[in-house]
PDB file of C-alpha atoms in Angstrom:
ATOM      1  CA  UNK A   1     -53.770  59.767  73.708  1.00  0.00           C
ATOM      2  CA  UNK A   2     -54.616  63.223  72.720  1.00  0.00           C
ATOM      3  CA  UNK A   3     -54.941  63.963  69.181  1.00  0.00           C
ATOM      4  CA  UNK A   4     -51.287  66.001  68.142  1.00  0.00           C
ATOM      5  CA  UNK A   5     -50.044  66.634  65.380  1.00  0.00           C
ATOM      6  CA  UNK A   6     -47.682  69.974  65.651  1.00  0.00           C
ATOM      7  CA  UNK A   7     -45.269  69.379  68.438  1.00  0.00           C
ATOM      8  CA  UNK A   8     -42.382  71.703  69.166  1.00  0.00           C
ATOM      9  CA  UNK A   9     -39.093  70.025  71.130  1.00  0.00           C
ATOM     10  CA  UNK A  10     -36.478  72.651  72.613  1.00  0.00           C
ATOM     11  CA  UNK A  11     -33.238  72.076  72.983  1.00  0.00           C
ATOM     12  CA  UNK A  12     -34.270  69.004  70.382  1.00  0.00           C
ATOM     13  CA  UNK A  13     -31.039  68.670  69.004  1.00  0.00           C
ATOM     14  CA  UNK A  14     -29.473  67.351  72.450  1.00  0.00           C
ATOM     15  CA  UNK A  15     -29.190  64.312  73.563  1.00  0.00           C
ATOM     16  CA  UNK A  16     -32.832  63.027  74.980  1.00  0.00           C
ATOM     17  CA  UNK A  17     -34.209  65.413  72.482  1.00  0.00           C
ATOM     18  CA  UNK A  18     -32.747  64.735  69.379  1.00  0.00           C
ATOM     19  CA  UNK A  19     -33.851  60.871  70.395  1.00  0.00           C
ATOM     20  CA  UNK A  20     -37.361  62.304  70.815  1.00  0.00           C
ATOM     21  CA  UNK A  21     -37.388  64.718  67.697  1.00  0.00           C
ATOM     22  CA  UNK A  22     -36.664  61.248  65.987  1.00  0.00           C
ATOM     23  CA  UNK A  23     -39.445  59.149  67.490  1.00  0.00           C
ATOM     24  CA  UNK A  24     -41.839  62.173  67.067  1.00  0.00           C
ATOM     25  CA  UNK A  25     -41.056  62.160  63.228  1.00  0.00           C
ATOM     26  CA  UNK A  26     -41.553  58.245  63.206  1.00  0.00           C
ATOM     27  CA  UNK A  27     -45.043  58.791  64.870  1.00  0.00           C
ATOM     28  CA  UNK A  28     -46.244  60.829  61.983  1.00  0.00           C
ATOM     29  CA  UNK A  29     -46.089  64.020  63.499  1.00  0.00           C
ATOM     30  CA  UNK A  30     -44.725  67.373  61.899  1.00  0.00           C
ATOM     31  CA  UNK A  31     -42.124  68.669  64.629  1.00  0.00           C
ATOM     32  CA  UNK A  32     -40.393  71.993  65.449  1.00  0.00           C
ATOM     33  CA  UNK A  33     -36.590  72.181  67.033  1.00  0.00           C
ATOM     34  CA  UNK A  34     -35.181  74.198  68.577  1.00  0.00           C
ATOM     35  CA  UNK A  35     -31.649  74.521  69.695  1.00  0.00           C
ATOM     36  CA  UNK A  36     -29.106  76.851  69.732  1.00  0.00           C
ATOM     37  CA  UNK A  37     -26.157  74.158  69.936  1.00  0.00           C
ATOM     38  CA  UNK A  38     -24.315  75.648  72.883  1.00  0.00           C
ATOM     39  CA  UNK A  39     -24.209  72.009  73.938  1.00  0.00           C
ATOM     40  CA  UNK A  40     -26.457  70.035  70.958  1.00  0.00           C
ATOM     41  CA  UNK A  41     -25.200  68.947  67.926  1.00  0.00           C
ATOM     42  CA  UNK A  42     -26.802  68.997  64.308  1.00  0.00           C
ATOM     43  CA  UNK A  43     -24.928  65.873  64.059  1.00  0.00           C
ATOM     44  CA  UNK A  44     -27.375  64.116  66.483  1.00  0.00           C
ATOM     45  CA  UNK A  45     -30.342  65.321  64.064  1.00  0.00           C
ATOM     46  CA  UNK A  46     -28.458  63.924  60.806  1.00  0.00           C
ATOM     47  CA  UNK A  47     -30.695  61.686  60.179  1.00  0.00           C
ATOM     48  CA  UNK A  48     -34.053  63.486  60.083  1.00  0.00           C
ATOM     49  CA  UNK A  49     -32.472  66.888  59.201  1.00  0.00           C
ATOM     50  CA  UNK A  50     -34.368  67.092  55.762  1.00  0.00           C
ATOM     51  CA  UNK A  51     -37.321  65.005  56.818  1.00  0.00           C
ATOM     52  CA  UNK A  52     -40.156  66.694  54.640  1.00  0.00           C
ATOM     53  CA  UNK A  53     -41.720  67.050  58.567  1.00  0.00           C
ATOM     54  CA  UNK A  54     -39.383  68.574  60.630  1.00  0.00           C
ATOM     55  CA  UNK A  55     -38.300  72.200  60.841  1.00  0.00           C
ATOM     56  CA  UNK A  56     -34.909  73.166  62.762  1.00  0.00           C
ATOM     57  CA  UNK A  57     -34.704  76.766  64.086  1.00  0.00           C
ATOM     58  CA  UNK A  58     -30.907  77.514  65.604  1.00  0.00           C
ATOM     59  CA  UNK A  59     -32.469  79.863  68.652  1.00  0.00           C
ATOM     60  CA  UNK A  60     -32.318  80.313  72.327  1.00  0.00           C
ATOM     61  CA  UNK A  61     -36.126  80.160  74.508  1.00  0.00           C
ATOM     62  CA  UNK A  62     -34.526  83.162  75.724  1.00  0.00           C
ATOM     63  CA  UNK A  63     -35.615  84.348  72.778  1.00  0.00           C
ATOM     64  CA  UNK A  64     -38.797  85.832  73.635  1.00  0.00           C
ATOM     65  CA  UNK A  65     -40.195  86.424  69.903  1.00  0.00           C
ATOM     66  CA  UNK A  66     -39.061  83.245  68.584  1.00  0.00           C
ATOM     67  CA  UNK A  67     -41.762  81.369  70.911  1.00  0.00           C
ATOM     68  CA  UNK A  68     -44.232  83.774  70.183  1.00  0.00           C
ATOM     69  CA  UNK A  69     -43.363  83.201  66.633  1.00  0.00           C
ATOM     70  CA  UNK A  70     -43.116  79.357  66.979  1.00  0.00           C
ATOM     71  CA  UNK A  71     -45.399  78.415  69.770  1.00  0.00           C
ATOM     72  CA  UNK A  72     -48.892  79.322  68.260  1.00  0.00           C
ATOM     73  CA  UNK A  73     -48.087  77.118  65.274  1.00  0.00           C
ATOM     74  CA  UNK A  74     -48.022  74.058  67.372  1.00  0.00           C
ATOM     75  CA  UNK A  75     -50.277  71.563  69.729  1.00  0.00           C
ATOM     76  CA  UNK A  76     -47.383  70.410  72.482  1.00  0.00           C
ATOM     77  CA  UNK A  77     -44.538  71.492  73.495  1.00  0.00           C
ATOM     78  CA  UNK A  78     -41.744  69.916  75.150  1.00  0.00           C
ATOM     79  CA  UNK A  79     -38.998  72.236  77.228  1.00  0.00           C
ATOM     80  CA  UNK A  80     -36.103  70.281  77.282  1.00  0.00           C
ATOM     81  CA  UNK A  81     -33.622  73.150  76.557  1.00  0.00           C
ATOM     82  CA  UNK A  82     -31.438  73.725  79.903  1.00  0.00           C
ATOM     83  CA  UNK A  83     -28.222  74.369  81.040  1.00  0.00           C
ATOM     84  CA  UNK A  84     -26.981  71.097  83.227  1.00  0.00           C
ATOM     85  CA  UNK A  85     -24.067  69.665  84.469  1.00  0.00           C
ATOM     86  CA  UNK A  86     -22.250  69.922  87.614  1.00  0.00           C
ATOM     87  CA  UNK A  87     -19.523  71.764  85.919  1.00  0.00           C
ATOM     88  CA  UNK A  88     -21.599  74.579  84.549  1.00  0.00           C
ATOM     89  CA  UNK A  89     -23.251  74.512  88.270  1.00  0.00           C
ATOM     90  CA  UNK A  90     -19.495  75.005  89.822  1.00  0.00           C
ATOM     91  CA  UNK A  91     -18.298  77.351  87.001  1.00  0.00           C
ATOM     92  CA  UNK A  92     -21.209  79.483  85.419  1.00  0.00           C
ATOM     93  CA  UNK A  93     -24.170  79.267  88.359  1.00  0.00           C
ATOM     94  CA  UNK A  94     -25.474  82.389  86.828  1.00  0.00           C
ATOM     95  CA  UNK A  95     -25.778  80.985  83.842  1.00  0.00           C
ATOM     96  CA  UNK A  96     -27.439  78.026  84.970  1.00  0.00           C
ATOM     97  CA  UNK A  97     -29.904  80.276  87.110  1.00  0.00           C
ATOM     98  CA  UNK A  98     -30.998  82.696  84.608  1.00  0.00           C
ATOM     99  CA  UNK A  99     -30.747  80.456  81.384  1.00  0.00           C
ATOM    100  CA  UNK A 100     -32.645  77.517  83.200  1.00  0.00           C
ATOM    101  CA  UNK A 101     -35.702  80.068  84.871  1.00  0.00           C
ATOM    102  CA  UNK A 102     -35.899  82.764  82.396  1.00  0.00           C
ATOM    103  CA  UNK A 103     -36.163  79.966  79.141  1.00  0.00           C
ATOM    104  CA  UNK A 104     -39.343  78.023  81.161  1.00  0.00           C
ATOM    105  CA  UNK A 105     -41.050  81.543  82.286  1.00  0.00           C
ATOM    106  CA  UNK A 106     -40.850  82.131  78.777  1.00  0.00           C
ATOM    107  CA  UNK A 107     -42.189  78.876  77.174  1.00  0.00           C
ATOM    108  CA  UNK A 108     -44.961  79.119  79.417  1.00  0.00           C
ATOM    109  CA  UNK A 109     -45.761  83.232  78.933  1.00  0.00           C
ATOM    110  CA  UNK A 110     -45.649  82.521  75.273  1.00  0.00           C
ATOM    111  CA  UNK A 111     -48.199  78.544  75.622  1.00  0.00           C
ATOM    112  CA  UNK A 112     -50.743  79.785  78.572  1.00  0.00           C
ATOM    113  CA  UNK A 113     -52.551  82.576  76.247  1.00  0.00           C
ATOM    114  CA  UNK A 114     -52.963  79.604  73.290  1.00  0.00           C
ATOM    115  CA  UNK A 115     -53.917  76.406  76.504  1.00  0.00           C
ATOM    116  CA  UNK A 116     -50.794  74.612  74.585  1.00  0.00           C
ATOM    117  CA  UNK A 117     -49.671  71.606  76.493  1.00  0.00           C
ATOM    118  CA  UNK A 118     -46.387  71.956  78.072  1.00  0.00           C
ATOM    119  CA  UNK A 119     -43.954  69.353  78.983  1.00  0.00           C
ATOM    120  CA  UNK A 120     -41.356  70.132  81.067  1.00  0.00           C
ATOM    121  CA  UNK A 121     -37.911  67.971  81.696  1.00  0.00           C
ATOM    122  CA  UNK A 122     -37.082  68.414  85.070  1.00  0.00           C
ATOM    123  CA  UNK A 123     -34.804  66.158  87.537  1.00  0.00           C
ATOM    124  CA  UNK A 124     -34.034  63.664  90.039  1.00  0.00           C
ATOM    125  CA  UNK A 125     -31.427  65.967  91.093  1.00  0.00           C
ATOM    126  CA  UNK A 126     -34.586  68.350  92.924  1.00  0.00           C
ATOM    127  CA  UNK A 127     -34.796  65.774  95.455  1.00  0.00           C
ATOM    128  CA  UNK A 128     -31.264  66.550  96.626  1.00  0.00           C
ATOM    129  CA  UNK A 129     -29.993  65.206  99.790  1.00  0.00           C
ATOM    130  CA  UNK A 130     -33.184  63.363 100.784  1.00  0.00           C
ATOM    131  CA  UNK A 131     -32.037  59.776 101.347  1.00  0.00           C
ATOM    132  CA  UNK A 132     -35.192  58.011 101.952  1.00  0.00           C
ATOM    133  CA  UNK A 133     -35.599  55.756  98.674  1.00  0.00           C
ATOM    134  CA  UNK A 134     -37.254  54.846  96.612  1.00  0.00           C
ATOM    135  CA  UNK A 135     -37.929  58.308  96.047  1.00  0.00           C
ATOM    136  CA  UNK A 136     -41.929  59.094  95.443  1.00  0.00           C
ATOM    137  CA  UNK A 137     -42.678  62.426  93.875  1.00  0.00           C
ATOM    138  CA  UNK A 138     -44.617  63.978  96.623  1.00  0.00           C
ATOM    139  CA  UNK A 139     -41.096  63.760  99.051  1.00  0.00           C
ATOM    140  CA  UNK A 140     -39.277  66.720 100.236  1.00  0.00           C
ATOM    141  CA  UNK A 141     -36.397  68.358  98.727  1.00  0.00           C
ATOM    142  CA  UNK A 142     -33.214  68.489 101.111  1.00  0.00           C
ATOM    143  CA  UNK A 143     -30.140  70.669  99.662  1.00  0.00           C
ATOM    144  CA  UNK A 144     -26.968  71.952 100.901  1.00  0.00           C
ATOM    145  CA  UNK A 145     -26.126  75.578 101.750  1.00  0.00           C
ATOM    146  CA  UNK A 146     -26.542  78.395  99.037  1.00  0.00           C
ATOM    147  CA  UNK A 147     -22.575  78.766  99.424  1.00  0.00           C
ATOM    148  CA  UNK A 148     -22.433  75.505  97.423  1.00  0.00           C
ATOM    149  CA  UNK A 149     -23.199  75.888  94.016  1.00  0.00           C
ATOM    150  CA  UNK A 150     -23.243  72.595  92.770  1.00  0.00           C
ATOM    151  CA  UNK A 151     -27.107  73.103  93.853  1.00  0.00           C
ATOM    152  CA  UNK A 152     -28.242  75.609  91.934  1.00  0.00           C
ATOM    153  CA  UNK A 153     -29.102  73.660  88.769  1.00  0.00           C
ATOM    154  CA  UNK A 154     -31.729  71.627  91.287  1.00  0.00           C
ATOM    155  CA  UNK A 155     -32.589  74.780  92.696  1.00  0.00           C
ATOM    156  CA  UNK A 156     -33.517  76.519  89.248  1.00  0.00           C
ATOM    157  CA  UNK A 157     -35.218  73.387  88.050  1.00  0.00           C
ATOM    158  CA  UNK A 158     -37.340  73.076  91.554  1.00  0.00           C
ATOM    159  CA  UNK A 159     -38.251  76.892  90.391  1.00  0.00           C
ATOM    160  CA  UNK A 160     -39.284  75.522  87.136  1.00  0.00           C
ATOM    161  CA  UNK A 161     -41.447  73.345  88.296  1.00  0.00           C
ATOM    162  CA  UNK A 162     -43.392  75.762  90.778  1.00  0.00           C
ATOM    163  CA  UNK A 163     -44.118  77.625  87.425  1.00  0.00           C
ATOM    164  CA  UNK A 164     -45.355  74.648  85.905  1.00  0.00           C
ATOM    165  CA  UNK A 165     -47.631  74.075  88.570  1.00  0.00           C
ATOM    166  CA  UNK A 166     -48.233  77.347  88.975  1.00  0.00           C
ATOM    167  CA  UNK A 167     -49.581  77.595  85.751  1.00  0.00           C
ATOM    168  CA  UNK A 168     -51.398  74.341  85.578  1.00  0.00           C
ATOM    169  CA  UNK A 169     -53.340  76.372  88.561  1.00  0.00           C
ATOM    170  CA  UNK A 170     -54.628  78.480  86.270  1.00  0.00           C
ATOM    171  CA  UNK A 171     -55.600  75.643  83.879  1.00  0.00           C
ATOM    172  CA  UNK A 172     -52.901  74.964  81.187  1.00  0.00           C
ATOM    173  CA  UNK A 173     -52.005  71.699  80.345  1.00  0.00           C
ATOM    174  CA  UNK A 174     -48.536  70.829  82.132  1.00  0.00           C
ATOM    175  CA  UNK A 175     -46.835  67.670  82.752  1.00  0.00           C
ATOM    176  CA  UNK A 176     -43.424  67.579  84.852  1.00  0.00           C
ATOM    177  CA  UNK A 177     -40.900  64.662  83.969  1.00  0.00           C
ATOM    178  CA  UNK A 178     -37.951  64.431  86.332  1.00  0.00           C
ATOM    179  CA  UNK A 179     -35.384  62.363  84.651  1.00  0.00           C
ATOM    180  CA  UNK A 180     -32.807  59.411  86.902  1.00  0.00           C
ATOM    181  CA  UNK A 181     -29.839  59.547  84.762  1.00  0.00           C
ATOM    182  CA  UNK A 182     -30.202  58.844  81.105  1.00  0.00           C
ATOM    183  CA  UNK A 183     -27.284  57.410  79.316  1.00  0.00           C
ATOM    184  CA  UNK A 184     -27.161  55.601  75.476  1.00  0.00           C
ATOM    185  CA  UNK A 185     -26.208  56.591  72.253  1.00  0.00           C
ATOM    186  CA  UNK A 186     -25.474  60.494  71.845  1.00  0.00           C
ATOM    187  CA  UNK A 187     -24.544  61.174  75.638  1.00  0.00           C
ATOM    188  CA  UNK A 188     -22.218  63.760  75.900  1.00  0.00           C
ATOM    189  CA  UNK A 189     -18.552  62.229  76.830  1.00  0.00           C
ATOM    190  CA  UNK A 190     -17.264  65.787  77.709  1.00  0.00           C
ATOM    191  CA  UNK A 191     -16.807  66.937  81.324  1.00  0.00           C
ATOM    192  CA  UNK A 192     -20.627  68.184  81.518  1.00  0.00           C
ATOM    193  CA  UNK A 193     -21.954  64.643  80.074  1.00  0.00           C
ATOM    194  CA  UNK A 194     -22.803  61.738  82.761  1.00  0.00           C
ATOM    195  CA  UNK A 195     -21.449  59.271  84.379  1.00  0.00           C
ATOM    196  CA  UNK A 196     -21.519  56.517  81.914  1.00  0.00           C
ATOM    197  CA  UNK A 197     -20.247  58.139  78.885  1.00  0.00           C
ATOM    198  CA  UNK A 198     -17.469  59.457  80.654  1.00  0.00           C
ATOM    199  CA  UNK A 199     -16.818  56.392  81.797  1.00  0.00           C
ATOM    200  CA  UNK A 200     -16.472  54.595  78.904  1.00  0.00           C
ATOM    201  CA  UNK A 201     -14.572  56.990  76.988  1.00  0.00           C
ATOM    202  CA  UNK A 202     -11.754  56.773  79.471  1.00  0.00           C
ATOM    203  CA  UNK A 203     -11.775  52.850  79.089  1.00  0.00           C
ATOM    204  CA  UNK A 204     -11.860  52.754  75.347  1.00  0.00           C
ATOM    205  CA  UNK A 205      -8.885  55.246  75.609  1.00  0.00           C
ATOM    206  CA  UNK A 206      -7.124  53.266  78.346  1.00  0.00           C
ATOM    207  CA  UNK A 207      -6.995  56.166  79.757  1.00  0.00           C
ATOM    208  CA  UNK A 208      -7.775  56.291  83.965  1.00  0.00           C
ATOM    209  CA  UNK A 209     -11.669  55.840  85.006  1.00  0.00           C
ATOM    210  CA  UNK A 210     -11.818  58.673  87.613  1.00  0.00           C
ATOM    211  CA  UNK A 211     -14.374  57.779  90.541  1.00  0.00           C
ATOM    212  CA  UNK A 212     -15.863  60.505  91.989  1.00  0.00           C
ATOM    213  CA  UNK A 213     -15.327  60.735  96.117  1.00  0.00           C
ATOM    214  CA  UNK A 214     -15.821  57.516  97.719  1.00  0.00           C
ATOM    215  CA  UNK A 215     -17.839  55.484  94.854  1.00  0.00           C
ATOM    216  CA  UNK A 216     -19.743  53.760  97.296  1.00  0.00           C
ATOM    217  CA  UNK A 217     -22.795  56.657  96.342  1.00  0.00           C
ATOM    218  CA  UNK A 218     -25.485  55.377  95.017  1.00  0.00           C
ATOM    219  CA  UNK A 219     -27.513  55.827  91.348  1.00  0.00           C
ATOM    220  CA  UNK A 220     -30.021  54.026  89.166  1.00  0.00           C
ATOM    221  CA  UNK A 221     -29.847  54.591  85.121  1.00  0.00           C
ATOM    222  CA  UNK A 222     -32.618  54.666  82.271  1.00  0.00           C
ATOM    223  CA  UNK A 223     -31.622  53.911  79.074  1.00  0.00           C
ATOM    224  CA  UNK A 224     -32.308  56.772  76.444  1.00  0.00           C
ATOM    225  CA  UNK A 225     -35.238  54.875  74.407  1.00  0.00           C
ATOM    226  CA  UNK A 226     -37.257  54.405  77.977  1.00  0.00           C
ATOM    227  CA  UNK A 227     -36.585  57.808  79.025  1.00  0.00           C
ATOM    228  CA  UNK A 228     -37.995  58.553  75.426  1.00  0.00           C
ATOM    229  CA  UNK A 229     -41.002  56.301  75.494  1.00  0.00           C
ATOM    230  CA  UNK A 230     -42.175  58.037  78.632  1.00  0.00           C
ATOM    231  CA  UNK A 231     -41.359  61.479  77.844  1.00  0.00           C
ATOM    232  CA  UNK A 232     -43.580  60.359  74.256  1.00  0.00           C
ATOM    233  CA  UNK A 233     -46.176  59.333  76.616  1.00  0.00           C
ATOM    234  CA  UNK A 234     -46.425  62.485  78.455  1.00  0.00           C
ATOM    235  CA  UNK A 235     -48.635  64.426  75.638  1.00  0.00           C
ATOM    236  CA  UNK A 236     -52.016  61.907  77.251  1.00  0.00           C
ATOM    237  CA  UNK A 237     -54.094  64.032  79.153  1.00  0.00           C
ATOM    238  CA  UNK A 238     -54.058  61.490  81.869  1.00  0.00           C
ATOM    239  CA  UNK A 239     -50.828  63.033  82.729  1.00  0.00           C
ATOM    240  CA  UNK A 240     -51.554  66.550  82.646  1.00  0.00           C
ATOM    241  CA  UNK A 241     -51.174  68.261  86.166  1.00  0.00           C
ATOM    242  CA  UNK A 242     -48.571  65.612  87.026  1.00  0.00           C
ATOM    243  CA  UNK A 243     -44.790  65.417  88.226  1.00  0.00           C
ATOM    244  CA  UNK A 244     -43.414  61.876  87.232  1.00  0.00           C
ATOM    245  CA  UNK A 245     -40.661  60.306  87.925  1.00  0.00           C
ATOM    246  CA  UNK A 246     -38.594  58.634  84.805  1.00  0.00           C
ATOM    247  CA  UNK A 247     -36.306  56.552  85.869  1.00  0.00           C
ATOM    248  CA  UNK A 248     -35.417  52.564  87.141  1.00  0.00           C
ATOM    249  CA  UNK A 249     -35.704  51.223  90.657  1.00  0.00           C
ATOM    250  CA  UNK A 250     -32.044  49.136  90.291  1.00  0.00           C
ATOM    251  CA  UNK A 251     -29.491  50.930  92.315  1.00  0.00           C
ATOM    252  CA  UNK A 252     -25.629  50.395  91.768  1.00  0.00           C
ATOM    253  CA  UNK A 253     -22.726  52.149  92.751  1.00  0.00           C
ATOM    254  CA  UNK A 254     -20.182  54.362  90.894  1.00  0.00           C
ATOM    255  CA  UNK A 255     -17.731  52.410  91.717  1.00  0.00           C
ATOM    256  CA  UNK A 256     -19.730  49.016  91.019  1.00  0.00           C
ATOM    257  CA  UNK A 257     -19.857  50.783  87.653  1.00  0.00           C
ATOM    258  CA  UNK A 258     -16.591  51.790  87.032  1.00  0.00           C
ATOM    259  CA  UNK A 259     -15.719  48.248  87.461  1.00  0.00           C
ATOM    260  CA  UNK A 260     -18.516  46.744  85.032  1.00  0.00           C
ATOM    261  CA  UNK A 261     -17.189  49.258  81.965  1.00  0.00           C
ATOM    262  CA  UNK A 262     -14.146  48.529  82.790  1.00  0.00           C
ATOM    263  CA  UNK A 263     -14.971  44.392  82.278  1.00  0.00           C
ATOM    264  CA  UNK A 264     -17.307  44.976  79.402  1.00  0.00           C
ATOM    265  CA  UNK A 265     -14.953  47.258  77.475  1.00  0.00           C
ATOM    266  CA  UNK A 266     -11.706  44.493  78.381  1.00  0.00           C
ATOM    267  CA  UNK A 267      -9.969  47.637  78.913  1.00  0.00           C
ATOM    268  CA  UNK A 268      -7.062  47.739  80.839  1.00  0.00           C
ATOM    269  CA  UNK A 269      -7.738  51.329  82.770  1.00  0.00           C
ATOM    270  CA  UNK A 270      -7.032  51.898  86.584  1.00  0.00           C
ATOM    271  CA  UNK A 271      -9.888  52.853  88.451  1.00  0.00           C
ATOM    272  CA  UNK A 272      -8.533  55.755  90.382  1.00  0.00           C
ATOM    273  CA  UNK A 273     -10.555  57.809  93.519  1.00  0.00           C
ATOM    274  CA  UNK A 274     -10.600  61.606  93.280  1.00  0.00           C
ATOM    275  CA  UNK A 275     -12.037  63.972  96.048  1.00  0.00           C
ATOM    276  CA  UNK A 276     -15.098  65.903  95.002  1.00  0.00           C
ATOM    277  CA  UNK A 277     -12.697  68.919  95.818  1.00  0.00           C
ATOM    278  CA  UNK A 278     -10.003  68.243  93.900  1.00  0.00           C
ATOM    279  CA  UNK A 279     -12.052  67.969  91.103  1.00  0.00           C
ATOM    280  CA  UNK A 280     -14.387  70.791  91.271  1.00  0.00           C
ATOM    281  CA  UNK A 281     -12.371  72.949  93.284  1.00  0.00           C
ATOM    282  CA  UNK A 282     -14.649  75.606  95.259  1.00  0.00           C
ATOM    283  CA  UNK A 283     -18.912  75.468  94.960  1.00  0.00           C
ATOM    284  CA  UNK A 284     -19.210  71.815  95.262  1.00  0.00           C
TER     285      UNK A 284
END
């Protein structure tokens, strides 16, 4: 494991990141966050907040001088900061584009002068359309038509990771994660959070559990302290150069789950079918 003790975690007070803030702390390292709470919450950080090792900067990495400020005071860093969501990718695609590209082009500008190991959160949404499973990170991407926006956040983050590489070229230190679905404590159970948390808000409310389309598509989850324990893993040089995947081979589908919450919560919801369209409107 290489020897770190500085580490600096954007977007570190969301959900995966405040988790990994947390296990940095526990690890005995002294850890930088950033986040400028568009979608984090100090809330998730409560707990290590005035830990004598961590420092919290409210910021954006489109902030250009606060990396340069930030960066050289550190060993690794990991770029978790992004706009996400298929919402945001139906409503605000240039804000998805731009926040997504311009933030990692400048985390790496501001670590490739100083060699500083970058690790990047990317996603299992890159792959797209490609149906052959299980899906191996060397496979091709296979999206829709630029008139559909719901792909630009895969598209941006498929950008991302050319930098990364592109980058790792030229001999810094980059490892790409690309994340299946994380759910667990802290998920977001707004209209940008997953599948899960949504999910079981609606049950716990007795309110309707809305299925997506058909239902029969298909995912496979991670649970927030093994997305975690990989992403920790990550700052080994044996992973530098790599893209890897983070996530479970167990498939089940939405509607599968719907059902499952729906027995484990002993709610008393309907499970109700809604067409992509009529939920999203246009860009999906």
């Amino acid at each position: 494991m290489r020897q770190v003790e500085k580490v600096l975690v954007t977007g570190g007070a969301g959900f995966i990141g405040s988790h990994l803030v947390e296990k940095l702390l526990a690890q005995g390292h002294e850890v930088w966050t950033i986040d400028d709470l568009s979608t984090g919450k100090i809330s998730s950080l409560k707990d290590v907040m005035d830990h004598s090792a961590h420092h919290f900067i409210e910021g954006n990495v489109l902030d250009k001088g606060l990396l340069e400020e930030v960066i050289p005071k550190v060993d690794v860093i990991y770029h978790l900061a992004a706009v996400l969501g298929v919402k945001n990718c139906v409503e605000s695609p240039l804000k998805v584009i731009q926040s997504n590209v311009e933030g990692t082009k400048n985390v790496l500008e501001a670590a490739a002068p100083l060699g500083k190991k970058v690790i990047f959160a990317s996603t299992s949404e890159v792959y797209g359309k490609n149906k052959k499973l299980p899906f191996r990170e060397t496979d091709d991407r296979v999206y829709g038509s630029t008139h559909i926006h719901r792909w630009c956040y895969a598209t941006s983050k498929a950008l991302d990771e050319h930098l990364c590489l592109a980058y790792a070229k030229q001999g810094l230190p980059v490892t790409i994660l690309r994340y299946f679905n994380t759910y667990g404590p802290r998920a977001a159970s707004s209209p940008y959070g997953g599948v899960i948390p949504r999910f079981i808000a609606a049950a716990l409310k007795g309110e309707p559990i809305e299925v997506h389309g058909t239902g029969q598509q298909t995912r496979c989850f991670t649970y927030v302290s093994d997305a975690v324990e990989a992403t920790y893993r990550a700052m080994d040089k044996k992973s530098d150069g790599l893209i890897i995947n983070v996530g479970s081979t167990q498939l089940v589908s939405i509607e599968t789950l719907a059902h499952l919450v729906k027995e484990l919560t002993g709610s008393s919801s309907e499970i109700v079918y809604i067409p992509y369209e009529q939920v999203y409107c246009s860009g999906f």
